[in-house]
Coordinates of C-alpha atoms in Angstrom, one line a residue:
M1379 CA 112.2 105.6 86.3
M1380 CA 109.9 105.2 89.2
K1381 CA 107.6 107.6 89.8
S1382 CA 107.4 109.2 93.2
L1383 CA 104.9 107.7 95.7
D1384 CA 101.3 109.7 95.2
E1385 CA 100.6 112.6 97.4
Q1386 CA 97.2 111.3 98.9
M1387 CA 99.1 107.8 99.6
R1388 CA 102.0 109.4 101.5
A1389 CA 99.9 111.6 103.6
L1390 CA 97.6 108.1 104.2
L1391 CA 100.9 106.7 105.6
D1392 CA 102.3 109.7 107.2
G1393 CA 99.7 109.0 109.5
L1394 CA 99.7 105.4 110.1
A1395 CA 103.1 105.7 110.6
R1396 CA 101.9 108.3 113.5
D1397 CA 99.3 105.5 115.0
V1398 CA 101.7 102.8 116.8
E1399 CA 100.2 99.6 117.7
P1400 CA 101.6 96.2 118.2
V1401 CA 102.9 94.1 115.8
P1402 CA 100.8 90.9 115.4
E1403 CA 103.7 88.6 116.5
D1404 CA 103.4 90.5 119.8
V1405 CA 100.1 89.5 120.4
T1406 CA 97.4 86.7 120.1
P1407 CA 95.9 86.0 116.7
E1408 CA 92.5 87.0 118.2
I1409 CA 93.7 90.5 118.8
A1410 CA 95.8 90.7 115.9
R1411 CA 92.4 90.6 113.8
H1412 CA 90.4 92.7 116.1
L1413 CA 93.2 95.4 115.5
Y1414 CA 93.3 94.9 111.4
R1415 CA 89.7 95.2 111.5
E1416 CA 89.4 98.2 113.5
R1417 CA 92.2 99.9 111.6
L1418 CA 90.9 99.3 108.2
K1419 CA 87.8 101.1 109.2
H1420 CA 89.5 104.0 109.6
F1421 CA 90.9 104.5 105.1
A1422 CA 87.4 102.5 104.1
A1423 CA 85.4 104.0 101.1
D1424 CA 82.0 105.4 102.5
D1425 CA 79.0 102.9 102.9
V1426 CA 78.9 101.5 99.7
A1427 CA 75.2 100.7 98.4
I1428 CA 74.5 96.7 96.7
G1429 CA 72.0 95.1 95.2
R1430 CA 71.9 92.9 98.0
V1431 CA 74.4 90.5 100.5
E1432 CA 73.3 86.6 101.6
E1433 CA 75.2 85.2 104.3
L1434 CA 76.0 81.2 102.6
E1435 CA 77.4 78.0 103.9
I1436 CA 79.8 76.3 101.5
E1437 CA 80.6 72.8 102.5
G1438 CA 83.5 72.1 102.6
P1439 CA 86.7 69.5 103.1
A1440 CA 86.8 70.2 107.3
G1441 CA 83.4 71.8 107.4
V1442 CA 81.0 74.8 106.5
I1443 CA 82.9 77.5 105.0
P1444 CA 81.4 80.7 105.6
A1445 CA 80.5 82.9 102.3
R1446 CA 78.8 85.8 101.5
L1447 CA 77.3 86.9 98.0
Y1448 CA 77.0 90.4 96.6
V1449 CA 74.0 91.4 94.0
P1450 CA 75.4 94.5 92.2
V1451 CA 72.6 97.4 92.3
A1452 CA 72.6 96.9 88.4
A1453 CA 72.6 92.7 88.3
G1454 CA 70.2 91.2 86.2
A1455 CA 68.4 88.1 86.7
R1456 CA 71.7 86.2 86.1
S1457 CA 74.9 87.8 85.4
S1458 CA 78.9 87.1 85.8
A1459 CA 80.8 85.9 89.3
V1460 CA 83.8 86.3 90.8
V1461 CA 84.9 84.0 93.7
Y1462 CA 86.9 86.1 96.2
Y1463 CA 89.3 85.7 98.3
H1464 CA 90.1 88.0 100.7
G1465 CA 94.1 89.1 101.7
G1466 CA 95.6 89.4 105.2
G1467 CA 98.5 87.0 105.4
W1468 CA 96.4 84.0 105.4
S1469 CA 95.4 85.0 108.9
L1470 CA 94.2 88.2 109.4
G1471 CA 91.4 89.0 106.7
S1472 CA 87.6 88.5 106.9
L1473 CA 84.6 88.7 104.9
D1474 CA 84.0 91.7 107.0
T1475 CA 87.5 93.4 106.4
H1476 CA 86.4 92.9 102.7
D1477 CA 82.8 93.7 102.9
R1478 CA 83.6 97.4 100.9
I1479 CA 86.0 96.1 98.1
Y1480 CA 83.7 93.1 97.7
R1481 CA 80.9 95.8 97.6
T1482 CA 82.8 97.9 95.0
L1483 CA 84.2 95.3 92.9
A1484 CA 80.7 93.6 92.6
N1485 CA 79.0 97.0 91.3
D1486 CA 81.9 98.2 89.2
S1487 CA 82.1 94.7 87.2
G1488 CA 78.1 94.2 87.2
S1489 CA 79.4 90.7 88.6
R1490 CA 77.8 88.9 91.4
V1491 CA 80.8 88.1 94.1
I1492 CA 81.2 85.6 96.5
G1493 CA 83.4 86.4 99.0
V1494 CA 85.2 83.0 100.6
G1495 CA 85.7 82.7 104.5
Y1496 CA 88.4 79.7 104.3
R1497 CA 90.4 78.5 106.8
R1498 CA 92.9 80.8 108.5
A1499 CA 96.3 80.4 110.1
P1500 CA 97.7 79.6 112.6
E1501 CA 95.1 77.5 113.8
H1502 CA 95.1 76.1 110.5
S1503 CA 98.0 76.4 108.6
F1504 CA 98.8 75.3 104.7
P1505 CA 97.4 73.9 103.0
A1506 CA 93.6 74.4 104.6
A1507 CA 93.0 77.4 102.6
V1508 CA 94.2 76.0 99.6
D1509 CA 91.6 72.9 100.2
D1510 CA 88.6 75.5 101.4
A1511 CA 89.3 78.4 98.3
Y1512 CA 89.4 74.9 95.6
A1513 CA 86.0 73.5 97.7
A1514 CA 84.5 77.3 97.3
A1515 CA 85.1 76.8 93.9
V1516 CA 83.6 73.9 93.0
W1517 CA 80.5 74.8 94.9
V1518 CA 79.8 78.1 93.4
E1519 CA 79.6 76.0 89.6
D1520 CA 77.8 73.6 91.5
N1521 CA 75.1 75.7 92.6
A1522 CA 75.3 78.7 89.7
S1523 CA 71.3 78.2 89.1
T1524 CA 70.3 78.6 92.7
L1525 CA 72.8 81.8 92.9
D1526 CA 71.4 83.3 89.6
I1527 CA 75.2 83.0 87.7
D1528 CA 76.1 81.6 84.7
P1529 CA 78.5 78.6 85.0
G1530 CA 80.6 79.8 82.1
R1531 CA 81.4 83.2 83.1
I1532 CA 83.0 82.5 86.5
A1533 CA 86.7 84.2 87.9
V1534 CA 88.6 84.2 90.7
A1535 CA 90.1 86.9 92.1
G1536 CA 92.0 87.8 95.2
D1537 CA 94.2 90.3 97.3
S1538 CA 97.7 89.6 98.8
S1539 CA 97.3 86.3 100.0
G1540 CA 93.8 85.9 98.3
G1541 CA 95.5 86.6 94.9
N1542 CA 98.4 83.7 95.8
L1543 CA 94.7 81.1 96.1
A1544 CA 93.2 82.7 93.8
A1545 CA 96.2 82.0 91.2
V1546 CA 97.0 78.2 93.0
V1547 CA 93.0 77.3 92.4
A1548 CA 93.1 78.5 89.1
R1549 CA 96.3 75.9 88.8
R1550 CA 94.1 73.0 90.7
V1551 CA 91.2 73.7 88.7
R1552 CA 92.9 72.7 85.3
D1553 CA 94.8 69.7 87.5
M1554 CA 91.3 68.3 88.3
G1555 CA 89.1 69.0 84.9
G1556 CA 87.1 71.4 86.8
P1557 CA 85.3 73.7 87.8
R1558 CA 85.2 75.5 84.4
L1559 CA 87.3 79.0 85.3
A1560 CA 86.6 81.8 82.8
F1561 CA 89.2 84.6 84.2
Q1562 CA 91.2 85.1 86.9
L1563 CA 91.7 88.7 88.6
L1564 CA 94.9 89.2 91.0
F1565 CA 95.8 91.8 92.4
Y1566 CA 99.6 92.4 94.2
P1567 CA 99.4 88.5 94.7
S1568 CA 102.2 86.8 96.9
T1569 CA 103.5 84.1 94.2
D1570 CA 106.6 83.2 95.7
V1571 CA 107.3 83.0 99.6
V1572 CA 110.8 81.8 98.9
N1573 CA 112.8 83.6 96.8
R1574 CA 113.5 87.3 97.8
R1575 CA 113.6 89.5 94.7
A1576 CA 114.7 93.5 94.8
S1577 CA 111.8 95.1 95.7
Y1578 CA 111.0 93.3 97.9
E1579 CA 114.3 94.8 99.8
T1580 CA 114.0 98.3 98.4
F1581 CA 110.0 98.3 100.5
S1582 CA 111.0 96.6 103.0
E1583 CA 109.9 99.0 105.6
G1584 CA 107.9 102.4 105.1
F1585 CA 104.8 101.0 102.6
Y1586 CA 102.4 99.2 104.5
L1587 CA 103.5 95.7 104.5
D1588 CA 106.7 95.5 105.5
S1589 CA 108.8 92.5 105.5
Q1590 CA 108.9 91.4 109.3
T1591 CA 105.1 91.2 109.0
M1592 CA 105.0 89.7 106.0
E1593 CA 108.0 86.8 107.3
W1594 CA 105.1 86.1 110.1
F1595 CA 102.5 85.8 108.0
V1596 CA 104.5 83.5 106.2
S1597 CA 105.7 81.5 109.0
Q1598 CA 102.3 81.5 110.4
Y1599 CA 100.7 80.2 107.4
L1600 CA 103.6 77.9 106.6
P1601 CA 105.3 76.3 109.7
D1602 CA 106.7 73.7 108.1
E1603 CA 109.8 75.2 105.8
K1604 CA 109.7 72.7 103.3
D1605 CA 106.2 73.5 102.3
R1606 CA 106.7 77.4 100.7
S1607 CA 108.7 75.5 98.1
D1608 CA 105.4 74.0 97.3
P1609 CA 103.7 75.1 94.0
A1610 CA 100.9 75.3 96.3
A1611 CA 101.9 77.6 98.1
S1612 CA 104.6 79.5 95.5
P1613 CA 102.4 79.3 92.4
L1614 CA 105.4 80.9 90.6
L1615 CA 107.4 77.8 91.6
A1616 CA 105.2 75.3 88.9
E1617 CA 106.5 73.8 86.7
D1618 CA 103.9 74.2 84.6
L1619 CA 101.6 76.9 83.9
S1620 CA 99.9 76.2 80.9
N1621 CA 96.2 75.9 79.6
L1622 CA 95.8 78.2 82.7
P1623 CA 92.3 80.9 83.0
P1624 CA 93.4 84.1 81.2
A1625 CA 94.4 86.4 83.6
C1626 CA 95.3 90.1 85.0
I1627 CA 97.7 90.9 87.3
V1628 CA 97.2 94.4 88.8
T1629 CA 100.8 95.4 91.2
A1630 CA 101.4 98.2 92.5
S1631 CA 104.5 100.4 92.3
H1632 CA 105.7 100.5 95.7
D1633 CA 105.1 97.4 96.9
M1634 CA 107.9 94.8 98.0
L1635 CA 105.6 92.1 96.5
L1636 CA 106.0 94.2 92.9
D1637 CA 108.6 92.0 91.0
E1638 CA 106.3 88.5 92.2
G1639 CA 104.1 89.9 91.0
K1640 CA 105.6 90.7 87.8
A1641 CA 107.5 88.1 87.5
Y1642 CA 104.4 85.4 87.7
A1643 CA 102.7 87.8 84.9
D1644 CA 106.1 86.8 82.7
A1645 CA 106.1 83.2 83.3
L1646 CA 102.4 82.9 82.4
K1647 CA 102.8 85.0 79.1
E1648 CA 105.7 82.2 78.6
A1649 CA 103.7 79.3 79.3
G1650 CA 101.0 80.6 76.3
V1651 CA 98.5 82.1 79.0
T1652 CA 96.8 85.8 78.0
V1653 CA 97.7 88.0 80.9
E1654 CA 97.3 91.6 81.5
Y1655 CA 99.9 93.2 83.5
R1656 CA 99.2 96.4 85.2
V1657 CA 101.2 98.6 87.6
C1658 CA 99.3 101.2 89.6
E1659 CA 101.4 103.5 89.6
G1660 CA 102.5 105.9 93.4
L1661 CA 100.3 103.3 95.7
V1662 CA 101.4 101.0 98.2
H1663 CA 100.5 96.8 98.9
G1664 CA 96.9 96.8 100.2
F1665 CA 95.7 100.0 98.2
L1666 CA 92.1 98.7 97.6
F1667 CA 91.4 99.2 101.1
F1668 CA 92.2 103.2 100.6
Q1669 CA 89.6 103.6 98.3
G1670 CA 88.0 105.9 100.1
A1671 CA 91.1 108.3 101.0
V1672 CA 93.4 107.9 97.6
A1673 CA 91.5 108.9 94.4
A1674 CA 94.7 107.1 92.7
A1675 CA 93.2 104.0 94.4
R1676 CA 90.0 104.3 93.5
E1677 CA 90.9 104.7 89.7
G1678 CA 93.0 101.1 90.0
A1679 CA 90.6 99.3 91.4
R1680 CA 87.7 100.6 89.2
D1681 CA 90.2 99.7 86.2
A1682 CA 90.7 96.4 87.0
A1683 CA 87.3 95.9 87.4
L1684 CA 86.5 97.0 83.6
V1685 CA 89.1 94.4 82.7
L1686 CA 86.8 91.9 84.5
T1687 CA 83.5 92.7 82.9
D1688 CA 85.5 92.6 79.3
A1689 CA 86.3 89.3 80.1
L1690 CA 83.2 87.9 81.8
R1691 CA 81.1 89.9 78.8

C-alpha cells in the first residue's frame, strides 16, 4: 500500500498551488525559463559551501558547450567525478537552476561534479542534447588529468530529462567503445515518452510535474513523433541493455514517472546490469530542488550520494 504524501512535501505543494503562474506553453521559451528559475529560488537549500567552482568550456559538435566544475569541500588532490545532466524537460533547466543540486551532490559524494549546459529545446530539438551530453562525457575523460579526476572513476548522472540523457549516454558509450564509465545515477528519469503507465494517470495533476507540462516538454524536444520511439529518446525501448555500467535509479512515490523508472530498473536487471532501485516515499517529482524545505528530500538525496560514493570508491 502506498504511503501518504510527506507532510512537508504536501505543504510545499499547497503553496505552489496558490502561486498561479502561466504554463510554459502560453509564454515564450525565454519567459518560461525565467519563471522556472525564479520559482525554484524559493525552495532551494540555504547557500551550500563548496571547495571551488570553475566555469568550463567543452568543445561540442555544434560549438562550445558551457559547463561548470564543482570541487567538494573535502576533495583530495584527485577524486572520482560525476558528469551531471540537469533536468527541466530538455528545455527549462540550466546550470544555474541546478547549482545547489551540484553543490550538495559534490559534498555528499566526495566527487567532483561537472554540470553540463547542453543545447535545449525548442531552439535545438532532438538529438542535439544527446550529442552534447555524449561529447561532454568524452571531454571529461580526455581532460581527467587537468580536472584532477581519476579516469577510472567517472559516472554519469541526471534528474528527470537529465536522467534520460544520462541513461542514453551510458548506452552510447557502450556502443562507441568509450569513454569508460563506472556508474550511472538516475533521479526520477524519463525513460519512455511513448507509453503511459499507471502512475502517469494516478499522479497526472497536483504533484509538481503534471501531464500537460510533460506533454509540452516532449513536443518541444521531440516535435517529430517518429523520433519518440528512438532508444536515444526513450531508453526503455532499446533492444539491448546489456553490458551497461552499474546503476542506481531513484524514484519518488508520488511521481507520474514512477512506473517507467521502475520499468527501466527491471529491464536493466533482466539484461544482467547491476542495479540498485530506490523509491523515496512521500515525495514527488523534482524533490532534489526541495532539500531546503523537505527533510525527506534531503535524506533521499544524501542516501543516493552515498550509493554513488560506494560505487566510485
